[in-house]
Every structure is written in C-alpha cells, then in structure tokens.
Amino acid sequence: KAGVTQTPRYLIKTRGQQVTLSCSPISGHRSVSWYQQTPGQGLQFLFEYFSETQRNKGNFPGRFSGRQFSNSRSEMNVSTLELGDSALYLCASREGANTEAFFGQGTRLTVV
Amino acid sequence: LAKTTQPISMDSYEGQEVNITCSHNNIATNDYITWYQQFPSQGPRFIIQGYKTKVTNEVASLFIPADRKSSTLSLPRVSLSDTAVYYCLVEDTGRRALTFGSGTRLQVQP
C-alpha cells in the first residue's frame, strides 16, 4: 500500500505570491489533516477534512485554506505569502478517530 | 483539549531502557493516549496508543496508571537510531486532528 504522498517536496516563493500544496492520502483513508511545523512554534494543526468537509480548523488566518476532493486527495492553499509562512507543511491521513495517523514527508516552503 | 507536559530533552546511552513520562492532568474519559516519533525533516511516525494499564508492541511499551493523569513511554535497549523527538498526545475521540505539544528530544549516545 502506498504511503501519504505530498507534492512538491520543496518550494521557493516570493512574498505576496500564493501557493498550492497537494496531499494524496493512503487508499481508503477519508480523513486528511494539515500541519505547519516551524522551529519556533513546533507542530501546529491547520485543518482537517473528512469526506470533502472541513471538520476542524486550527488558529490560522484566512489566508490558509484547503479542500478535499471526492477521491480524498487534498490541497492546501496559502495566499499573500509572508516570510513567516516559511515552514515544513505536513499532511496526515487516517481511517478515523483514534486510529494511526500516517504522515507524508512534507513540503518545505521557503518564502523570500 | 487535554494539555500534555513532557520533559524538553533526555539523554541516554545505547542499550539502555528509556522512559519518557507525560503528564495530562485533565484527560477526559473518552481520550486515548498516543505517542509519535519524529526525525528531522520527516513527518511524525506512530509508535503506540493506549487507554489504560499497559500496552506493548514490537518497539515500545506504554504504561498508564489507573487515574490516567500521566503515561510513560518505555523504549527498551535504545540505539543511536532512536535519537528523535517524541510526542505525547491525548486524543479526543470526537476529533481526528492531532494536537502536538513541544515533545521530548531524546539523544542517544554511543
């Protein structure tokens, strides 16, 4: 069974631009969550989708948005990029609550 | 959400047993306790999950006392490759999102 796949692995963007990150979950997993990891703030929850619906949202500004498609693949979008958005963005998929979450390798975003 | 408290860092030597304790004083009845391991520039990896008493798998054991206000992850005979950050999480059964704390940075030396 293929693992969680995130694309691209690395990305460099300029302040003010927007970016879209992609996550393909493990087959059969309907829950996809996104996390931001920075040295200063650690691992922070962004949002979670289940069956194309956003079920939970973390404390991030509206510039951060996401969606999930009918095949459970998910995308995360960040608009009007700021330098502080530079981080490792991780996606995780799982079958349901209290089941093992499988993380992708992440997308390393650098905003210059 | 139940908040967790764990040591910032720990040091050990190869072959020793390492015990990392996590405090979660306001854990709710339906919450589970889960531990993840993370290496630099990689996503976290599930280690073990439990609700009460003791759980053991091929890599670790998880001890949870009766009051469930704390838990201890036990790693038997650690090796250099166990150097990583270990996160203790308390999961609300109604949520599928994971809330990570600061984690414990374990350094294993030869």
XYZ file of N, CA and C in Angstrom:
666
model
N 0.859 -1.194 0.000
C 0.000 0.000 0.000
C 0.884 1.228 0.000
N 0.626 2.165 -0.911
C 1.434 3.376 -0.989
C 1.152 4.250 0.218
N 2.185 5.005 0.636
C 2.037 5.894 1.775
C 1.417 7.215 1.377
N 1.462 8.170 2.291
C 0.945 9.504 2.021
C 1.959 10.252 1.151
N 1.483 10.807 0.080
C 2.371 11.495 -0.858
C 2.068 12.982 -0.881
N 3.111 13.766 -0.666
C 2.952 15.213 -0.722
C 3.804 15.768 -1.852
N 3.217 16.694 -2.589
C 3.958 17.360 -3.655
C 3.685 18.853 -3.635
N 4.675 19.667 -4.003
C 6.062 19.266 -4.234
C 6.799 19.054 -2.920
N 7.997 18.561 -2.951
C 8.786 18.383 -1.725
C 9.400 19.697 -1.265
N 9.806 20.506 -2.218
C 10.432 21.789 -1.906
C 9.839 22.871 -2.807
N 9.746 24.066 -2.224
C 9.134 25.171 -2.950
C 9.728 26.481 -2.454
N 10.052 27.363 -3.382
C 10.516 28.695 -3.012
C 9.581 29.700 -3.672
N 9.021 30.579 -2.847
C 8.074 31.568 -3.344
C 8.476 32.949 -2.839
N 7.937 33.959 -3.488
C 8.208 35.343 -3.108
C 7.050 35.879 -2.278
N 7.350 36.772 -1.371
C 6.308 37.416 -0.564
C 5.194 37.949 -1.455
N 3.958 37.744 -1.031
C 2.829 38.244 -1.789
C 2.248 37.226 -2.752
N 3.032 36.231 -3.118
C 2.518 35.204 -4.015
C 1.596 34.247 -3.270
N 0.997 33.347 -4.033
C 0.182 32.324 -3.408
C 0.748 30.958 -3.794
N 0.407 29.939 -2.987
C 0.957 28.615 -3.241
C -0.104 27.558 -2.960
N -0.037 26.478 -3.703
C -0.932 25.342 -3.500
C -0.107 24.090 -3.280
N -0.392 23.403 -2.176
C 0.301 22.159 -1.853
C -0.688 21.007 -1.984
N -0.177 19.855 -2.361
C -1.046 18.716 -2.605
C -0.707 17.542 -1.698
N -1.738 16.792 -1.350
C -1.562 15.616 -0.492
C -2.453 14.486 -0.988
N -1.837 13.343 -1.255
C -2.599 12.154 -1.625
C -2.552 11.176 -0.453
N -3.699 10.898 0.158
C -3.698 10.036 1.349
C -3.554 8.567 0.982
N -3.410 7.757 1.991
C -3.398 6.313 1.798
C -4.777 5.884 1.307
N -4.780 4.960 0.376
C -6.040 4.500 -0.197
C -6.981 4.006 0.896
N -8.214 4.526 0.850
C -9.204 4.122 1.843
C -9.319 5.066 3.030
N -8.340 5.942 3.184
C -8.395 6.906 4.278
C -9.199 8.123 3.836
N -10.211 8.468 4.623
C -11.042 9.610 4.257
C -10.706 10.876 5.027
N -9.889 10.733 6.074
C -9.529 11.896 6.886
C -8.144 12.378 6.498
N -8.042 13.658 6.189
C -6.757 14.278 5.867
C -6.597 15.532 6.719
N -5.460 15.627 7.390
C -5.166 16.790 8.223
C -3.891 17.455 7.734
N -3.813 18.748 7.964
C -2.631 19.521 7.584
C -2.021 20.170 8.819
N -0.681 20.213 8.831
C 0.051 20.774 9.954
C 1.185 21.645 9.431
N 1.489 22.678 10.208
C 2.629 23.541 9.908
C 3.675 23.317 10.991
N 4.914 23.117 10.579
C 5.982 22.940 11.558
C 7.079 23.958 11.335
N 7.341 24.745 12.375
C 8.425 25.717 12.356
C 9.266 25.521 13.602
N 10.541 25.918 13.566
C 11.389 25.758 14.760
C 10.824 26.477 15.983
N 10.206 27.614 15.764
C 9.726 28.399 16.899
C 8.398 27.944 17.471
N 7.501 27.491 16.620
C 6.137 27.146 17.057
C 5.873 25.654 17.104
N 6.792 24.854 16.620
C 6.558 23.417 16.656
C 5.525 22.991 15.640
N 4.866 21.880 15.925
C 3.857 21.320 15.033
C 2.492 21.908 15.375
N 1.909 22.634 14.426
C 0.618 23.251 14.682
C -0.423 22.758 13.694
N -1.598 22.465 14.195
C -2.690 21.964 13.392
C -3.304 23.086 12.556
N -3.492 22.826 11.273
C -4.108 23.806 10.377
C -5.585 23.509 10.193
N -5.880 22.377 9.583
C -7.270 21.955 9.408
C -7.351 20.483 9.061
N -8.560 19.966 9.172
C -8.812 18.553 8.908
C -10.051 18.408 8.035
N -9.948 17.545 7.049
C -11.059 17.259 6.155
C -11.450 15.791 6.264
N -12.737 15.583 6.180
C -13.265 14.214 6.192
C -14.400 14.167 5.203
N -14.284 13.271 4.245
C -15.306 13.145 3.200
C -15.679 14.498 2.602
N -14.678 15.229 2.185
C -14.795 16.510 1.469
C -15.291 17.673 2.333
N -15.461 17.465 3.627
C -15.947 18.525 4.511
C -14.862 18.893 5.519
N -14.692 20.195 5.733
C -13.741 20.619 6.751
C -14.384 20.405 8.112
N -13.788 19.568 8.940
C -14.374 19.209 10.223
C -13.763 19.996 11.383
N -12.489 20.329 11.261
C -11.810 21.059 12.332
C -10.858 22.071 11.715
N -10.655 23.165 12.427
C -9.762 24.202 11.923
C -8.912 24.726 13.063
N -7.650 24.913 12.784
C -6.750 25.474 13.791
C -6.797 26.991 13.777
N -5.921 27.579 14.569
C -5.917 29.030 14.741
C -4.973 29.696 13.739
N -5.359 29.691 12.497
C -4.565 30.311 11.435
C -5.427 31.318 10.695
N -4.798 32.357 10.112
C -5.588 33.365 9.385
C -6.244 32.792 8.141
N -7.197 33.558 7.628
C -7.961 33.107 6.470
C -7.141 32.930 5.205
N -5.884 33.395 5.221
C -5.010 33.198 4.051
C -4.731 31.702 3.826
N -4.917 30.940 4.862
C -4.698 29.490 4.784
C -6.052 28.816 4.528
N -6.141 28.095 3.467
C -7.387 27.412 3.146
C -7.075 26.048 2.560
N -8.091 25.241 2.473
C -7.874 23.911 1.922
C -9.147 23.363 1.319
N -9.004 22.209 0.725
C -10.171 21.499 0.231
C -9.819 20.040 0.067
N -10.860 19.228 -0.037
C -10.665 17.799 -0.250
C -11.570 17.368 -1.391
N -11.046 16.529 -2.223
C -11.780 16.062 -3.391
C -12.466 14.722 -3.099
N -13.296 14.297 -4.032
C -14.071 13.071 -3.807
C -13.182 11.836 -3.681
N -11.979 11.888 -4.214
C -11.058 10.748 -4.076
C -10.179 10.877 -2.823
N -10.535 11.805 -1.942
C -9.868 12.083 -0.668
C -8.562 12.862 -0.804
N -8.091 13.067 -2.002
C -6.911 13.920 -2.163
C -7.231 15.318 -1.660
N -6.217 15.960 -1.095
C -6.459 17.276 -0.504
C -5.431 18.274 -0.997
N -5.838 19.508 -1.051
C -4.936 20.605 -1.383
C -5.018 21.659 -0.293
N -3.881 22.313 -0.083
C -3.830 23.418 0.857
C -3.321 24.642 0.097
N -3.962 25.766 0.314
C -3.585 26.995 -0.384
C -3.216 28.071 0.631
N -2.153 28.768 0.344
C -1.786 29.925 1.164
C -1.676 31.118 0.231
N -2.455 32.148 0.504
C -2.420 33.340 -0.342
C -1.605 34.439 0.340
N -1.196 35.402 -0.441
C -0.436 36.559 0.059
C 0.646 36.109 1.039
N 1.556 35.326 0.539
C 2.592 34.730 1.377
C 3.399 35.771 2.146
N 3.715 35.394 3.381
C 4.566 36.220 4.234
C 5.828 35.424 4.571
N 6.872 36.139 4.992
C 8.124 35.460 5.329
C 7.904 34.406 6.411
N 7.003 34.719 7.341
C 6.726 33.810 8.454
C 6.002 32.541 8.057
N 5.577 32.455 6.809
C 4.922 31.236 6.338
C 5.938 30.168 5.944
N 7.203 30.522 5.957
C 8.252 29.541 5.661
C 8.200 28.444 6.713
N 8.039 27.213 6.268
C 7.844 26.115 7.213
C 7.816 24.797 6.462
N 7.790 23.732 7.252
C 7.532 22.398 6.707
C 6.036 22.146 6.869
N 5.347 21.887 5.773
C 3.915 21.624 5.819
C 3.702 20.125 5.676
N 3.053 19.557 6.687
C 2.849 18.116 6.744
C 1.381 17.771 6.586
N 1.156 16.689 5.899
C -0.191 16.171 5.698
C -0.250 14.785 6.340
N -1.366 14.458 6.947
C -1.537 13.139 7.557
C -2.888 12.575 7.150
N -2.944 11.279 6.954
C -4.226 10.651 6.665
C -4.475 9.532 7.669
N -5.729 9.277 7.915
C -6.099 8.203 8.827
C -7.489 7.726 8.488
N -7.819 6.528 8.972
C -9.138 5.971 8.692
C -10.219 6.695 9.492
N -9.899 7.016 10.748
C -10.876 7.673 11.598
C -10.230 8.065 12.906
N -11.055 8.527 13.857
C -10.540 8.955 15.154
C -9.877 7.773 15.873
N -8.834 8.081 16.629
C -8.121 7.090 17.438
C -7.514 5.964 16.630
N -7.274 6.225 15.357
C -6.514 5.272 14.543
C -5.170 5.901 14.209
N -4.249 5.078 13.786
C -2.914 5.564 13.480
C -2.956 6.590 12.363
N -2.294 7.714 12.582
C -2.165 8.738 11.544
C -0.868 8.508 10.792
N -0.946 8.557 9.491
C 0.222 8.368 8.638
C 0.574 9.717 8.012
N 1.813 10.116 8.212
C 2.253 11.416 7.710
C 3.050 11.262 6.419
N 2.946 12.292 5.591
C 3.784 12.365 4.409
C 5.139 12.947 4.785
N 6.021 13.054 3.779
C 7.359 13.600 4.007
C 7.338 15.114 4.170
N 6.255 15.728 3.755
C 6.136 17.163 3.922
C 6.566 17.962 2.704
N 6.130 19.197 2.666
C 6.585 20.162 1.659
C 7.317 21.265 2.394
N 8.565 21.479 2.020
C 9.358 22.548 2.640
C 9.144 23.815 1.823
N 8.430 24.776 2.406
C 8.138 26.044 1.733
C 9.066 27.128 2.269
N 9.718 27.811 1.373
C 10.569 28.940 1.736
C 10.033 30.176 1.052
N 9.735 31.192 1.847
C 9.240 32.450 1.305
C 10.358 33.488 1.402
N 10.688 34.088 0.257
C 11.794 35.055 0.247
C 11.295 36.439 -0.154
N -9.421 20.619 24.978
C -8.398 19.636 24.662
C -7.460 19.473 25.850
N -7.151 18.232 26.191
C -6.252 17.978 27.303
C -4.842 18.405 26.916
N -4.200 19.149 27.808
C -2.840 19.611 27.545
C -1.867 18.584 28.094
N -0.767 18.403 27.403
C 0.244 17.454 27.859
C 1.512 18.185 28.235
N 2.233 17.646 29.213
C 3.514 18.186 29.650
C 4.522 17.050 29.671
N 5.636 17.252 29.005
C 6.690 16.244 28.975
C 8.044 16.935 29.030
N 9.088 16.205 29.446
C 10.408 16.846 29.528
C 10.865 17.336 28.164
N 11.600 18.430 28.163
C 12.068 19.012 26.906
C 13.100 18.109 26.245
N 13.978 17.537 27.054
C 15.030 16.700 26.479
C 15.456 15.611 27.456
N 16.038 14.556 26.889
C 16.590 13.459 27.685
C 17.822 12.931 26.963
N 18.754 12.431 27.746
C 19.950 11.813 27.182
C 20.037 10.362 27.650
N 20.541 9.505 26.785
C 20.697 8.112 27.149
C 21.878 7.533 26.392
N 22.216 6.280 26.718
C 23.282 5.579 26.020
C 22.701 4.353 25.348
N 23.377 3.928 24.333
C 22.928 2.736 23.613
C 22.761 1.555 24.565
N 21.718 0.794 24.364
C 21.469 -0.395 25.157
C 20.670 -0.164 26.417
N 20.494 1.100 26.790
C 19.720 1.386 27.994
C 18.238 1.427 27.700
N 17.442 1.291 28.750
C 16.000 1.474 28.639
C 15.692 2.946 28.920
N 14.844 3.527 28.089
C 14.472 4.931 28.268
C 12.987 5.024 28.588
N 12.676 5.780 29.610
C 11.284 6.016 29.999
C 10.982 7.503 29.911
N 10.010 7.852 29.116
C 9.600 9.251 28.961
C 8.197 9.374 29.537
N 8.061 10.243 30.535
C 6.766 10.400 31.186
C 6.057 11.652 30.687
N 4.779 11.528 30.505
C 3.941 12.624 30.023
C 2.822 12.861 31.036
N 2.598 14.108 31.361
C 1.534 14.455 32.289
C 0.340 15.004 31.517
N -0.852 14.509 31.849
C -2.088 15.000 31.193
C -3.182 15.009 32.237
N -3.128 16.018 33.096
C -3.993 16.058 34.274
C -5.479 16.148 33.968
N -5.850 16.801 32.865
C -7.284 16.977 32.599
C -7.772 16.080 31.460
N -7.222 14.897 31.410
C -7.648 13.953 30.377
C -9.114 13.580 30.603
N -9.854 13.470 29.517
C -11.277 13.145 29.604
C -11.489 11.635 29.491
N -12.663 11.225 29.884
C -12.990 9.800 29.936
C -12.766 9.103 28.599
N -13.098 9.769 27.524
C -13.030 9.124 26.209
C -11.694 9.314 25.490
N -10.769 10.016 26.132
C -9.499 10.316 25.457
C -8.557 9.110 25.445
N -7.824 8.979 24.356
C -6.762 7.996 24.228
C -5.410 8.702 24.306
N -4.389 7.959 24.670
C -3.033 8.496 24.750
C -2.207 7.859 23.640
N -1.567 8.714 22.865
C -0.822 8.250 21.707
C 0.564 8.880 21.698
N 1.531 8.127 21.259
C 2.904 8.626 21.143
C 3.367 8.531 19.691
N 4.049 9.619 19.271
C 4.628 9.670 17.932
C 6.115 9.987 18.042
N 6.856 9.543 17.032
C 8.287 9.791 16.941
C 8.553 10.604 15.680
N 9.446 11.585 15.771
C 9.765 12.373 14.584
C 11.259 12.560 14.439
N 11.750 12.253 13.229
C 13.133 12.530 12.867
C 13.169 13.851 12.105
N 14.318 14.520 12.074
C 14.413 15.822 11.387
C 13.937 15.757 9.939
N 13.162 16.745 9.555
C 12.662 16.904 8.185
C 11.815 15.731 7.706
N 11.207 15.017 8.641
C 10.279 13.947 8.287
C 8.982 14.141 9.055
N 7.911 13.527 8.566
C 6.671 13.558 9.307
C 6.718 12.644 10.519
N 5.932 12.934 11.543
C 5.878 12.063 12.719
C 5.427 10.651 12.361
N 5.874 9.700 13.170
C 5.520 8.302 12.940
C 4.890 7.750 14.200
N 3.768 7.072 14.053
C 3.047 6.468 15.175
C 3.913 5.426 15.864
N 3.926 5.485 17.210
C 4.658 4.464 17.969
C 3.683 3.530 18.660
N 2.786 4.101 19.485
C 1.938 3.267 20.314
C 0.756 4.086 20.811
N -0.330 3.411 21.121
C -1.522 4.069 21.653
C -2.136 3.201 22.733
N -2.701 3.869 23.764
C -3.351 3.109 24.818
C -4.433 3.912 25.501
N -5.268 3.198 26.256
C -6.334 3.855 27.018
C -6.080 3.701 28.519
N -5.718 2.509 28.947
C -5.410 2.292 30.356
C -4.477 1.092 30.497
N -3.943 0.928 31.679
C -2.997 -0.136 32.063
C -1.767 -0.141 31.169
N -1.509 -1.266 30.525
C -0.256 -1.383 29.783
C -0.510 -1.894 28.374
N 0.208 -1.304 27.438
C 0.152 -1.742 26.050
C 1.584 -1.977 25.586
N 1.795 -3.031 24.858
C 3.137 -3.329 24.354
C 3.059 -3.715 22.893
N 4.002 -3.191 22.114
C 4.137 -3.651 20.729
C 5.602 -3.975 20.473
N 5.965 -4.126 19.222
C 7.317 -4.589 18.914
C 8.391 -3.540 19.175
N 8.007 -2.287 19.364
C 9.025 -1.255 19.555
C 8.975 -0.587 20.909
N 7.845 -0.611 21.604
C 7.730 0.148 22.847
C 6.627 -0.422 23.734
N 6.623 0.093 24.973
C 5.535 -0.199 25.908
C 4.984 1.122 26.404
N 3.725 1.109 26.730
C 3.059 2.298 27.247
C 2.380 1.918 28.553
N 2.760 2.634 29.623
C 2.200 2.372 30.937
C 1.281 3.530 31.322
N 0.058 3.191 31.704
C -0.928 4.208 32.077
C -1.499 3.819 33.436
N -1.304 4.649 34.462
C -1.832 4.320 35.790
C -3.352 4.449 35.801
N -3.945 3.988 36.895
C -5.398 3.942 36.985
C -6.059 5.318 36.843
N -5.431 6.369 37.374
C -6.062 7.695 37.285
C -5.872 8.341 35.901
N -5.043 7.764 35.082
C -4.791 8.199 33.692
C -4.288 9.630 33.580
N -3.781 10.195 34.647
C -3.300 11.581 34.597
C -1.870 11.671 34.084
N -1.262 10.551 33.837
C 0.074 10.538 33.259
C 0.237 9.241 32.473
N 1.285 9.193 31.698
C 1.603 7.956 30.989
C 3.110 7.919 30.775
N 3.657 6.727 30.610
C 5.090 6.577 30.417
C 5.362 5.716 29.199
N 6.116 6.282 28.276
C 6.571 5.537 27.107
C 7.898 4.883 27.472
N 8.003 3.589 27.264
C 9.232 2.871 27.580
C 9.834 2.305 26.303
N 11.082 2.690 26.051
C 11.820 2.195 24.891
C 12.925 1.275 25.391
N 12.825 -0.029 25.120
C 13.829 -0.961 25.628
C 15.100 -0.936 24.777
N 16.237 -0.934 25.422
C 17.526 -1.067 24.724
C 17.628 -0.136 23.515
N 17.685 1.154 23.777
C 17.712 2.130 22.688
C 19.012 2.028 21.901
N 18.929 2.457 20.652
C 20.097 2.531 19.788
C 20.234 3.959 19.276
N 21.333 4.224 18.585
C 21.571 5.582 18.077
C 20.416 6.043 17.190
N 19.808 5.118 16.478
C 18.721 5.469 15.559
C 17.435 5.866 16.274
N 17.402 5.718 17.581
C 16.231 6.160 18.348
C 16.324 7.638 18.716
N 17.415 8.283 18.367
C 17.553 9.725 18.580
C 16.509 10.439 17.736
N 15.599 11.136 18.411
C 14.459 11.745 17.730
C 13.682 12.578 18.736
N 12.614 13.205 18.262
C 11.691 13.901 19.153
C 10.471 13.009 19.345
N 10.049 12.867 20.587
C 8.916 12.010 20.924
C 7.775 12.877 21.460
N 6.615 12.705 20.857
C 5.446 13.500 21.216
C 4.397 12.629 21.908
N 3.880 13.155 22.995
C 2.761 12.532 23.697
C 1.502 13.309 23.331
N 0.474 12.621 22.908
C -0.773 13.280 22.531
C -1.949 12.646 23.265
N -2.909 13.480 23.594
C -4.164 12.985 24.137
C -5.226 13.267 23.098
N -5.893 12.228 22.647
C -6.827 12.369 21.543
C -8.266 12.327 22.003
N -8.994 13.362 21.602
C -10.432 13.415 21.805
C -11.079 12.490 20.777
N -11.896 11.574 21.243
C -12.496 10.609 20.316
C -13.347 11.285 19.253
N -13.772 12.507 19.516
C -14.600 13.197 18.535
C -13.812 13.918 17.460
N -12.505 13.982 17.616
C -11.671 14.707 16.660
C -10.702 13.762 15.980
N -10.387 14.076 14.765
C -9.353 13.312 14.074
C -8.077 14.136 13.920
N -8.120 15.358 14.379
C -6.939 16.219 14.310
C -6.058 15.967 15.526
N -4.771 15.982 15.336
C -3.819 15.740 16.412
C -3.290 17.057 16.963
N -3.248 17.167 18.283
C -2.685 18.351 18.929
C -1.341 17.975 19.527
N -0.285 18.520 18.950
C 1.071 18.214 19.396
C 1.544 19.230 20.424
N 2.259 18.732 21.432
C 2.936 19.611 22.372
C 4.342 19.864 21.886
N 5.202 20.200 22.803
C 6.584 20.535 22.437
C 7.446 19.300 22.210
N 7.039 18.168 22.747
C 7.799 16.948 22.546
C 9.030 16.845 23.433
N 9.604 15.651 23.460
C 10.840 15.380 24.199
C 11.916 15.002 23.202
N 13.000 15.734 23.234
C 14.116 15.436 22.337
C 15.030 14.424 23.012
N 15.041 13.216 22.494
C 15.885 12.149 23.041
C 17.182 12.065 22.247
N 18.289 12.132 22.971
C 19.613 11.992 22.357
C 20.250 10.704 22.892
N 20.512 9.771 22.004
C 21.165 8.518 22.384
C 22.622 8.584 21.968
N 23.492 8.334 22.920
C 24.930 8.396 22.640
C 25.541 7.000 22.683
N 26.667 6.851 21.976
C 27.317 5.525 21.956
C 27.867 5.153 23.331
